[in-house]
CSV table of C-alpha atoms and ligand atoms in Angstrom, one decimal:
chain,number,residue,atom,x,y,z
A,767,UNK,CA,0.0,0.0,0.0
A,768,UNK,CA,1.2,3.5,-0.9
A,769,UNK,CA,-0.1,6.8,0.3
A,770,UNK,CA,0.0,10.5,-0.6
A,771,UNK,CA,-0.4,12.6,2.5
A,772,UNK,CA,-1.1,16.3,1.7
A,773,UNK,CA,-1.7,18.9,4.4
A,774,UNK,CA,-4.7,21.1,3.6
A,775,UNK,CA,-2.8,24.2,4.5
A,776,UNK,CA,-2.3,26.0,1.2
A,777,UNK,CA,-2.2,25.8,-2.6
A,778,UNK,CA,-0.8,22.6,-3.9
A,779,UNK,CA,3.0,23.0,-4.5
A,780,UNK,CA,4.5,21.4,-7.6
A,781,UNK,CA,6.8,19.4,-5.3
A,782,UNK,CA,3.7,17.9,-3.7
A,783,UNK,CA,2.2,17.1,-7.1
A,784,UNK,CA,5.5,15.4,-8.0
A,785,UNK,CA,5.2,13.3,-4.9
A,786,UNK,CA,1.6,12.4,-5.8
A,787,UNK,CA,2.6,11.5,-9.3
A,788,UNK,CA,5.4,9.3,-8.2
A,789,UNK,CA,3.2,7.5,-5.7
A,790,UNK,CA,0.6,6.9,-8.3
A,791,UNK,CA,3.0,5.6,-10.9
A,792,UNK,CA,4.7,3.3,-8.4
A,793,UNK,CA,1.4,2.0,-7.1
A,794,UNK,CA,0.3,1.2,-10.6
A,795,UNK,CA,3.6,-0.6,-11.3
A,796,UNK,CA,3.4,-2.6,-8.0
A,797,UNK,CA,-0.3,-3.1,-8.5
A,798,UNK,CA,-0.8,-1.9,-5.0
A,799,UNK,CA,-3.5,0.5,-3.7
A,800,UNK,CA,-2.8,4.2,-3.2
A,801,UNK,CA,-4.6,6.0,-0.5
A,802,UNK,CA,-4.9,9.7,0.1
A,803,UNK,CA,-4.4,10.8,3.7
A,804,UNK,CA,-5.4,14.4,4.4
A,805,UNK,CA,-3.1,15.5,7.2
A,806,UNK,CA,-5.5,17.8,8.9
A,807,UNK,CA,-4.3,17.7,12.5
A,808,UNK,CA,-2.9,21.2,12.6
A,809,UNK,CA,-6.1,23.0,13.2
A,810,UNK,CA,-4.5,26.5,13.1
A,811,UNK,CA,-3.0,26.0,9.7
A,812,UNK,CA,-5.8,24.1,8.0
A,813,UNK,CA,-7.6,26.2,5.3
A,814,UNK,CA,-11.2,25.3,4.7
A,815,UNK,CA,-11.8,23.8,1.3
A,816,UNK,CA,-8.1,23.1,0.5
A,817,UNK,CA,-8.7,19.3,1.0
A,818,UNK,CA,-11.3,19.3,-1.8
A,819,UNK,CA,-9.1,21.5,-4.0
A,820,UNK,CA,-6.3,18.9,-3.6
A,821,UNK,CA,-8.6,16.1,-4.5
A,822,UNK,CA,-9.8,18.0,-7.6
A,823,UNK,CA,-6.3,18.6,-8.7
A,824,UNK,CA,-5.5,14.9,-8.3
A,825,UNK,CA,-8.6,14.1,-10.5
A,826,UNK,CA,-7.5,16.6,-13.1
A,827,UNK,CA,-4.1,14.9,-13.3
A,828,UNK,CA,-5.6,11.4,-13.6
A,829,UNK,CA,-4.3,10.3,-10.2
A,830,UNK,CA,-6.7,7.7,-9.0
A,831,UNK,CA,-6.7,6.2,-5.5
A,832,UNK,CA,-8.7,3.6,-3.5
A,833,UNK,CA,-9.6,5.7,-0.4
A,834,UNK,CA,-9.4,9.1,1.3
A,835,UNK,CA,-8.6,9.2,5.0
A,836,UNK,CA,-8.7,12.2,7.2
A,837,UNK,CA,-6.0,12.0,9.8
A,838,UNK,CA,-8.1,13.7,12.5
A,839,UNK,CA,-10.5,10.8,12.4
A,840,UNK,CA,-7.7,8.6,13.7
A,841,UNK,CA,-7.2,10.5,17.0
A,842,UNK,CA,-8.6,7.7,19.1
A,843,UNK,CA,-6.0,5.3,17.7
A,844,UNK,CA,-3.2,7.8,18.3
A,845,UNK,CA,-4.4,8.1,22.0
A,846,UNK,CA,-4.6,4.3,22.4
A,847,UNK,CA,-1.1,3.9,21.0
A,848,UNK,CA,0.3,6.6,23.3
A,849,UNK,CA,-1.3,4.9,26.2
A,850,UNK,CA,0.3,1.6,25.2
A,851,UNK,CA,3.8,3.3,25.1
A,852,UNK,CA,3.2,4.8,28.5
A,853,UNK,CA,2.2,1.5,30.0
A,854,UNK,CA,5.3,-0.2,28.6
A,855,UNK,CA,7.4,2.7,29.9
A,856,UNK,CA,8.7,3.5,26.5
A,857,UNK,CA,7.0,6.9,26.8
A,858,UNK,CA,6.8,9.2,29.8
A,859,UNK,CA,4.8,12.2,30.9
A,860,UNK,CA,6.7,15.4,30.7
A,861,UNK,CA,5.7,18.3,33.0
A,862,UNK,CA,8.3,20.8,31.7
A,863,UNK,CA,6.5,24.0,30.8
A,864,UNK,CA,6.8,25.5,27.4
A,865,UNK,CA,8.6,28.5,28.9
A,866,UNK,CA,11.1,26.3,30.7
A,867,UNK,CA,11.8,24.4,27.5
A,868,UNK,CA,12.2,27.6,25.6
A,869,UNK,CA,14.8,28.9,28.1
A,870,UNK,CA,16.7,25.6,27.7
A,871,UNK,CA,16.5,26.0,23.9
A,872,UNK,CA,17.9,29.6,24.1
A,873,UNK,CA,20.7,28.4,26.4
A,874,UNK,CA,21.7,25.8,23.9
A,875,UNK,CA,21.6,28.4,21.1
A,876,UNK,CA,23.9,30.7,23.1
A,877,UNK,CA,26.3,27.8,23.7
A,878,UNK,CA,26.1,27.0,20.0
A,879,UNK,CA,24.9,23.5,20.8
A,880,UNK,CA,22.1,21.5,19.2
A,881,UNK,CA,19.2,21.6,21.7
A,882,UNK,CA,18.3,18.2,23.2
A,883,UNK,CA,15.7,17.5,25.8
A,884,UNK,CA,17.5,16.7,29.1
A,885,UNK,CA,15.2,13.8,30.0
A,886,UNK,CA,14.4,15.6,33.3
A,887,UNK,CA,11.0,13.9,33.5
A,888,UNK,CA,12.0,10.5,32.1
A,889,UNK,CA,12.2,8.7,35.5
A,890,UNK,CA,9.7,10.5,37.6
A,891,UNK,CA,8.2,8.4,40.3
A,892,UNK,CA,4.6,7.3,39.7
A,893,UNK,CA,3.5,9.1,42.9
A,894,UNK,CA,5.0,12.3,41.6
A,895,UNK,CA,3.2,11.9,38.3
A,896,UNK,CA,-0.2,11.1,39.8
A,897,UNK,CA,0.0,14.0,42.2
A,898,UNK,CA,1.0,16.5,39.6
A,899,UNK,CA,-2.0,18.6,38.4
A,900,UNK,CA,0.0,20.5,35.9
A,901,UNK,CA,-0.5,20.0,32.2
A,902,UNK,CA,1.9,17.5,30.6
A,903,UNK,CA,3.0,16.2,27.2
A,904,UNK,CA,3.9,12.7,26.4
A,905,UNK,CA,7.4,12.0,25.1
A,906,UNK,CA,8.8,8.9,23.6
A,907,UNK,CA,12.1,7.9,25.2
A,908,UNK,CA,15.1,8.3,22.8
A,909,UNK,CA,16.3,5.1,21.0
A,910,UNK,CA,19.2,3.3,22.4
A,911,UNK,CA,20.9,2.4,19.0
A,912,UNK,CA,21.7,4.2,15.8
A,913,UNK,CA,18.8,4.2,13.4
A,914,UNK,CA,19.7,3.4,9.8
A,915,UNK,CA,17.3,4.3,7.0
A,916,UNK,CA,17.9,2.6,3.6
A,917,UNK,CA,16.4,5.2,1.3
A,918,UNK,CA,15.7,4.2,-2.3
A,919,UNK,CA,17.0,7.6,-3.5
A,920,UNK,CA,19.4,8.8,-0.8
A,921,UNK,CA,20.9,5.4,0.0
A,922,UNK,CA,21.8,4.5,3.6
A,923,UNK,CA,21.4,7.3,6.1
A,924,UNK,CA,22.1,6.9,9.8
A,925,UNK,CA,20.8,8.9,12.8
A,926,UNK,CA,22.3,8.8,16.3
A,927,UNK,CA,19.9,8.4,19.3
A,928,UNK,CA,20.7,11.9,20.4
A,929,UNK,CA,19.6,13.3,17.1
A,930,UNK,CA,16.3,11.5,17.5
A,931,UNK,CA,16.0,12.8,21.1
A,932,UNK,CA,13.1,12.0,23.5
A,933,UNK,CA,10.6,13.8,21.5
A,934,UNK,CA,6.9,14.8,22.1
A,935,UNK,CA,4.3,12.5,20.7
A,936,UNK,CA,1.2,14.0,22.4
A,937,UNK,CA,0.9,17.7,23.1
A,938,UNK,CA,-0.5,19.1,26.4
A,939,UNK,CA,-4.0,19.3,24.8
A,940,UNK,CA,-3.6,15.5,24.0
A,941,UNK,CA,-3.5,15.9,20.3
A,942,UNK,CA,-0.8,13.9,18.5
A,943,UNK,CA,2.2,15.6,17.1
A,944,UNK,CA,2.8,15.3,13.3
A,945,UNK,CA,5.4,12.6,13.6
A,946,UNK,CA,3.3,10.4,15.9
A,947,UNK,CA,0.1,10.7,13.9
A,948,UNK,CA,2.0,10.0,10.6
A,949,UNK,CA,3.9,7.0,11.9
A,950,UNK,CA,0.8,5.4,13.5
A,951,UNK,CA,-1.3,6.1,10.4
A,952,UNK,CA,1.3,4.5,8.1
A,953,UNK,CA,1.2,1.5,10.4
A,954,UNK,CA,-2.6,1.3,10.5
A,955,UNK,CA,-2.8,1.6,6.7
A,956,UNK,CA,-0.1,-1.1,6.2
A,957,UNK,CA,2.0,1.2,4.1
A,958,UNK,CA,5.0,-0.5,2.5
A,959,UNK,CA,6.6,2.4,0.7
A,960,UNK,CA,6.6,6.1,1.6
A,961,UNK,CA,7.5,8.4,-1.2
A,962,UNK,CA,7.7,12.0,0.0
A,963,UNK,CA,9.8,15.2,-0.1
A,964,UNK,CA,13.3,15.2,1.4
A,965,UNK,CA,12.2,18.0,3.8
A,966,UNK,CA,10.8,15.0,5.8
A,967,UNK,CA,14.1,13.1,6.0
A,968,UNK,CA,14.8,14.2,9.5
A,969,UNK,CA,11.3,13.0,10.6
A,970,UNK,CA,12.0,9.5,9.3
A,971,UNK,CA,14.1,8.1,12.2
A,972,UNK,CA,11.5,9.4,14.6
A,973,UNK,CA,8.7,7.7,12.7
A,974,UNK,CA,10.7,4.5,12.5
A,975,UNK,CA,11.4,4.7,16.2
A,976,UNK,CA,7.7,5.2,17.0
A,977,UNK,CA,6.7,2.1,15.1
A,978,UNK,CA,9.5,-0.1,16.5
A,979,UNK,CA,8.5,1.1,20.0
A,980,UNK,CA,5.0,0.0,19.3
A,981,UNK,CA,6.3,-3.5,18.4
A,982,UNK,CA,5.5,-3.1,14.7
A,983,UNK,CA,8.0,-5.3,12.8
A,984,UNK,CA,7.2,-4.5,9.2
A,985,UNK,CA,9.9,-2.5,7.5
A,986,UNK,CA,8.5,0.6,5.8
A,987,UNK,CA,10.6,1.6,2.8
A,988,UNK,CA,11.4,5.2,2.1
A,989,UNK,CA,12.1,7.3,-1.0
A,990,UNK,CA,12.8,11.0,-0.3
A,991,UNK,CA,12.6,13.2,-3.4
A,992,UNK,CA,15.1,16.0,-3.7
A,993,UNK,CA,13.6,19.5,-3.6
A,994,UNK,CA,12.9,21.6,-6.6
A,995,UNK,CA,15.0,24.8,-6.9
A,996,UNK,CA,13.9,28.0,-8.6
A,997,UNK,CA,16.1,29.7,-11.3
A,998,UNK,CA,18.0,31.6,-8.6
A,999,UNK,CA,19.0,28.2,-7.1
A,1000,UNK,CA,16.8,28.6,-4.0
A,1001,UNK,CA,14.1,26.2,-2.9
A,1002,UNK,CA,10.9,27.0,-4.7
A,1003,UNK,CA,8.6,28.6,-2.2
A,1004,UNK,CA,5.2,30.2,-2.2
A,1005,UNK,CA,6.9,33.4,-3.4
A,1006,UNK,CA,7.6,31.7,-6.8
A,1007,UNK,CA,4.3,31.8,-8.7
A,1008,UNK,CA,5.3,28.7,-10.7
A,1009,UNK,CA,5.4,26.7,-7.5
A,1010,UNK,CA,1.6,26.6,-7.3
A,1011,UNK,CA,-0.2,24.0,-9.4
A,1012,UNK,CA,-3.3,26.2,-9.5
A,1013,UNK,CA,-1.2,29.1,-10.9
A,1014,UNK,CA,0.3,26.9,-13.6
A,1015,UNK,CA,-3.2,25.7,-14.6
A,1016,UNK,CA,-4.5,29.2,-14.7
A,1017,UNK,CA,-1.6,30.3,-16.9
A,1018,UNK,CA,-2.6,27.7,-19.5
A,1019,UNK,CA,-0.2,24.8,-18.8
A,1020,UNK,CA,-2.1,21.5,-19.3
A,1021,UNK,CA,-2.1,18.6,-16.8
A,1022,UNK,CA,-0.4,16.1,-19.1
A,1023,UNK,CA,2.5,18.6,-19.8
A,1024,UNK,CA,2.9,19.5,-16.1
A,1025,UNK,CA,3.1,15.8,-15.3
A,1026,UNK,CA,5.5,15.1,-18.1
A,1027,UNK,CA,7.7,18.0,-16.8
A,1028,UNK,CA,7.6,16.9,-13.2
A,1029,UNK,CA,8.5,13.3,-14.1
A,1030,UNK,CA,11.3,14.4,-16.4
A,1031,UNK,CA,13.3,16.7,-14.1
A,1032,UNK,CA,16.0,15.1,-12.1
A,1033,UNK,CA,15.3,11.8,-14.0
A,1034,UNK,CA,16.6,9.8,-16.9
A,1035,UNK,CA,13.6,9.1,-19.0
A,1036,UNK,CA,14.0,7.3,-22.4
A,1037,UNK,CA,12.4,10.2,-24.2
A,1038,UNK,CA,11.5,13.8,-23.5
A,1039,UNK,CA,7.7,13.9,-24.3
A,1040,UNK,CA,5.5,11.2,-22.8
A,1041,UNK,CA,2.3,10.7,-20.8
A,1042,UNK,CA,1.8,9.0,-17.4
A,1043,UNK,CA,0.8,5.7,-19.1
A,1044,UNK,CA,4.2,5.6,-20.9
A,1045,UNK,CA,6.0,6.6,-17.6
A,1046,UNK,CA,4.4,3.6,-15.8
A,1047,UNK,CA,6.2,1.4,-18.3
A,1048,UNK,CA,9.7,2.6,-17.6
A,1049,UNK,CA,9.7,4.8,-14.4
A,1050,UNK,CA,12.3,3.7,-11.8
A,1051,UNK,CA,12.5,5.5,-8.5
A,1052,UNK,CA,16.1,4.5,-8.1
A,1053,UNK,CA,17.0,6.5,-11.2
A,1054,UNK,CA,15.9,9.8,-9.6
A,1055,UNK,CA,18.9,12.1,-9.0
A,1056,UNK,CA,20.0,12.6,-5.4
A,1057,UNK,CA,20.6,16.3,-6.1
A,1058,UNK,CA,17.9,18.9,-6.4
A,1059,UNK,CA,16.0,19.4,-9.6
A,1060,UNK,CA,16.0,22.9,-11.1
A,1061,UNK,CA,12.8,24.5,-12.3
A,1062,UNK,CA,13.0,25.8,-15.9
A,1063,UNK,CA,10.1,27.8,-17.3
A,1064,UNK,CA,11.5,27.4,-20.8
A,1065,UNK,CA,11.5,23.7,-20.6
A,1066,UNK,CA,8.0,23.6,-19.2
A,1067,UNK,CA,6.8,25.9,-22.0
A,1068,UNK,CA,8.5,23.7,-24.6
A,1069,UNK,CA,6.8,20.5,-23.1
A,1070,UNK,CA,3.5,22.2,-22.9
A,1071,UNK,CA,3.7,23.2,-26.6
A,1072,UNK,CA,4.5,19.7,-27.6
A,1073,UNK,CA,1.5,18.3,-25.7
A,1074,UNK,CA,-0.7,21.0,-27.3
A,1075,UNK,CA,0.5,19.9,-30.7
A,1076,UNK,CA,-0.5,16.3,-30.0
A,1077,UNK,CA,-3.8,17.2,-28.5
A,1078,UNK,CA,-7.1,16.3,-30.3
A,1079,UNK,CA,-8.2,19.4,-32.2
A,1080,UNK,CA,-11.7,19.6,-30.8
A,1081,UNK,CA,-10.3,19.2,-27.3
A,1082,UNK,CA,-7.8,22.0,-27.9
A,1083,UNK,CA,-10.6,24.2,-29.3
A,1084,UNK,CA,-12.4,24.0,-26.0
A,1085,UNK,CA,-9.4,25.5,-24.2
A,1086,UNK,CA,-9.8,28.6,-26.4
A,1087,UNK,CA,-13.6,28.9,-26.0
A,1088,UNK,CA,-14.9,26.8,-29.0
A,1089,UNK,CA,-16.0,23.2,-29.7
A,1090,UNK,CA,-14.8,22.8,-33.2
A,1091,UNK,CA,-12.0,20.9,-34.7
A,1092,UNK,CA,-11.2,23.6,-37.3
A,1093,UNK,CA,-10.5,26.1,-34.5
A,1094,UNK,CA,-8.4,23.5,-32.8
A,1095,UNK,CA,-6.3,23.1,-36.0
A,1096,UNK,CA,-6.2,26.9,-36.3
A,1097,UNK,CA,-4.9,27.1,-32.7
A,1098,UNK,CA,-2.2,24.5,-33.6
A,1099,UNK,CA,-0.9,26.9,-36.3
A,1100,UNK,CA,-0.6,29.6,-33.6
A,1101,UNK,CA,1.6,27.3,-31.6
A,1102,UNK,CA,4.5,28.8,-33.5
A,1103,UNK,CA,4.1,31.9,-31.4
A,1104,UNK,CA,2.3,30.5,-28.3
A,1105,UNK,CA,3.1,27.8,-25.7
A,1106,UNK,CA,0.1,27.9,-23.4
A,1107,UNK,CA,-3.7,27.7,-23.8
A,1108,UNK,CA,-3.9,31.2,-22.3
A,1109,UNK,CA,-1.6,32.5,-24.9
A,1110,UNK,CA,-3.5,30.6,-27.6
A,1111,UNK,CA,-6.7,32.1,-26.5
A,1112,UNK,CA,-5.2,35.6,-26.7
A,1113,UNK,CA,-4.5,34.8,-30.4
A,1114,UNK,CA,-7.8,33.2,-31.3
A,1115,UNK,CA,-10.2,35.6,-29.5
A,1116,UNK,CA,-9.3,38.7,-31.6
A,1117,UNK,CA,-10.0,36.8,-34.8
A,1118,UNK,CA,-13.7,36.8,-33.9
A,1119,UNK,CA,-13.8,40.2,-32.2
A,1120,UNK,CA,-14.4,43.6,-33.8
A,1121,UNK,CA,-11.2,44.7,-35.5
A,1122,UNK,CA,-9.1,47.7,-34.6
A,1123,UNK,CA,-8.0,49.1,-37.9
A,1124,UNK,CA,-5.1,51.6,-38.1
A,1125,UNK,CA,-6.2,54.9,-39.7
A,1126,UNK,CA,-4.1,54.4,-42.8
A,1127,UNK,CA,-5.9,51.2,-43.7
A,1128,UNK,CA,-9.4,52.1,-42.8
A,1129,UNK,CA,-10.5,53.0,-46.4
A,1130,UNK,CA,-9.0,49.8,-47.9
A,1131,UNK,CA,-10.4,47.7,-45.1
A,1132,UNK,CA,-13.9,48.9,-45.9
A,1133,UNK,CA,-13.5,48.0,-49.6
A,1134,UNK,CA,-12.0,44.5,-48.7
A,1135,UNK,CA,-14.8,43.9,-46.2
A,1136,UNK,CA,-17.5,44.6,-48.8
A,1137,UNK,CA,-15.7,42.5,-51.4
A,1138,UNK,CA,-15.4,39.5,-49.0
A,1139,UNK,CA,-19.1,39.8,-48.0
A,1140,UNK,CA,-20.1,39.6,-51.7
A,1141,UNK,CA,-17.5,37.0,-52.7
A,1142,UNK,CA,-18.4,33.4,-53.5
A,1143,UNK,CA,-16.9,30.6,-51.4
A,1144,UNK,CA,-13.2,29.7,-52.3
A,1145,UNK,CA,-11.7,26.5,-51.2
A,1146,UNK,CA,-8.1,27.7,-51.6
A,1147,UNK,CA,-6.5,30.8,-50.3
A,1148,UNK,CA,-4.8,31.7,-53.6
A,1149,UNK,CA,-8.1,31.8,-55.4
A,1150,UNK,CA,-9.7,33.8,-52.6
A,1151,UNK,CA,-6.8,36.3,-52.6
A,1152,UNK,CA,-6.8,36.7,-56.4
A,1153,UNK,CA,-10.5,37.3,-56.4
A,1154,UNK,CA,-10.5,39.9,-53.6
A,1155,UNK,CA,-7.4,41.6,-55.0
A,1156,UNK,CA,-8.9,41.9,-58.4
A,1157,UNK,CA,-12.3,42.9,-57.3
A,1158,UNK,CA,-11.1,45.5,-54.7
A,1159,UNK,CA,-8.5,46.9,-57.1
A,1160,UNK,CA,-6.1,47.0,-54.1
A,1161,UNK,CA,-2.6,45.6,-54.0
A,1162,UNK,CA,0.7,45.5,-52.0
A,1163,UNK,CA,0.7,46.7,-48.4
A,1164,UNK,CA,-2.7,48.4,-48.8
A,1165,UNK,CA,-4.2,45.0,-49.6
A,1166,UNK,CA,-2.2,42.6,-47.4
A,1167,UNK,CA,-2.1,44.5,-44.2
A,1168,UNK,CA,-5.8,45.3,-43.8
A,1169,UNK,CA,-6.6,41.8,-45.1
A,1170,UNK,CA,-4.5,40.2,-42.4
A,1171,UNK,CA,-6.0,42.4,-39.7
A,1172,UNK,CA,-9.5,41.7,-40.9
A,1173,UNK,CA,-8.9,37.9,-40.9
A,1174,UNK,CA,-6.8,37.6,-37.7
A,1175,UNK,CA,-7.2,40.7,-35.7
A,1176,UNK,CA,-3.4,41.2,-35.7
A,1177,UNK,CA,-0.8,42.9,-37.8
A,1178,UNK,CA,1.6,40.0,-37.8
A,1179,UNK,CA,1.2,36.3,-37.4
A,1180,UNK,CA,1.4,32.9,-39.1
A,1181,UNK,CA,1.2,32.3,-42.9
A,1182,UNK,CA,-2.2,33.6,-43.9
A,1183,UNK,CA,-2.7,30.8,-46.4
A,1184,UNK,CA,-2.5,28.3,-43.5
A,1185,UNK,CA,-4.9,30.4,-41.4
A,1186,UNK,CA,-7.4,30.7,-44.3
A,1187,UNK,CA,-7.6,26.9,-44.5
A,1188,UNK,CA,-9.4,26.8,-41.1
A,1189,UNK,CA,-11.2,30.1,-41.3
A,1190,UNK,CA,-12.7,29.9,-44.7
A,1191,UNK,CA,-16.0,28.6,-43.3
A,1192,UNK,CA,-16.4,31.4,-40.8
A,1193,UNK,CA,-15.6,34.4,-43.0
A,1194,UNK,CA,-19.1,35.8,-42.4
A,1195,UNK,CA,-18.5,35.9,-38.7
A,1196,UNK,CA,-15.0,37.2,-38.9
A,1197,UNK,CA,-15.3,39.9,-41.5
A,1198,UNK,CA,-18.2,42.0,-40.4
B,728,LIG,N1,1.7,16.2,5.2
B,728,LIG,C1,3.1,16.3,4.8
B,728,LIG,C2,3.3,17.4,3.8
B,728,LIG,O1,2.3,17.8,3.2
B,728,LIG,C3,3.5,15.0,4.2
B,728,LIG,C4,3.9,14.0,5.2
B,728,LIG,C5,4.4,12.7,4.6
B,728,LIG,O2,4.3,12.5,3.4
B,728,LIG,O3,4.8,11.9,5.4
B,728,LIG,O4,4.4,17.8,3.6
């Protein structure tokens, strides 16, 4: 079983979508189920409606799954597991106040040491615990041995017990911490492989330690994906518009191209342009580069254009506001100067809109308009052009410039003969 575990705390980041895609591909390859776990335990950071937005994005990208679980619905299991750890003395109640812990943290900082909990409450006598009316957290006692994680991408990574620390698993309000909820839920869902971003690498020994402490013997495999850097070489953050999947979609990048791009970067695919179905045939997690992938808008635009070229013409026409294969073919011609559906729309819409004619061509445009309105139907552009030229008595710039503007709404653009091929049936609507 695999899982994708998004937090409903903001717009979906492309790094998260990459994680979702990889989980989906590997689940298909292994013929194992993929579940979605909405990690909604951080009430303060949750944003209403983001869970549905994430599910909608997954649907748009063709990422299917067997089940959606909300982490907050598992609270009773988290409490039961914490109780088990307390009974077995693997966990202990900690009465240290947040202020006290903060002071200790400051001291460590001043001494330039990594802060570690000093285990002050670890061996409190039961009488002291029961008589203490102060709020308390529950901590899991630090491991005794080095924890080694064999990561499918990073290789073998070891963590010393001190780095894992005696960490909090239940807060004072008795809600589980992220690591505890996550480790328990992976166990409850029988997860065999966790694919996630490398920002979670430092959580992995803690989650491993939690499950081992609970007596869970199954080895959960990990694959931590390197981060995606922006063009400045910094981690892509909310400040980079292109980090938001929603933004990319609004800008006219299509799901198949975004997926292609996210599977391509930091990877060694056998070809540059592909869809998810192809990727399922050759994708190999172990070929993913250990170093960060770098985001390139130019490459994404190129891939988007290639996907738009391959798209069914009627489908493409829908992206620009029509449902007509001719308009889709026309849009494909405009791909020589556009790479997104938004840009294509900005080229196609003016064709059908009232035209802005420069003063110098107004007179000629009037004559051409009348000529076209009265003209018979011509299959070929050359015949059409010869007829309009002859009948209007215009030639050269005075003919071609206004004709182009009348037909396309722009002064420059693709070969007009190509454009005519797909516009000839709509001349009445275009030249008004
Ligand atoms: N909820 C975490 C996040 O969105 C992912 C946790 C995980 O995959 O283990 O970053």
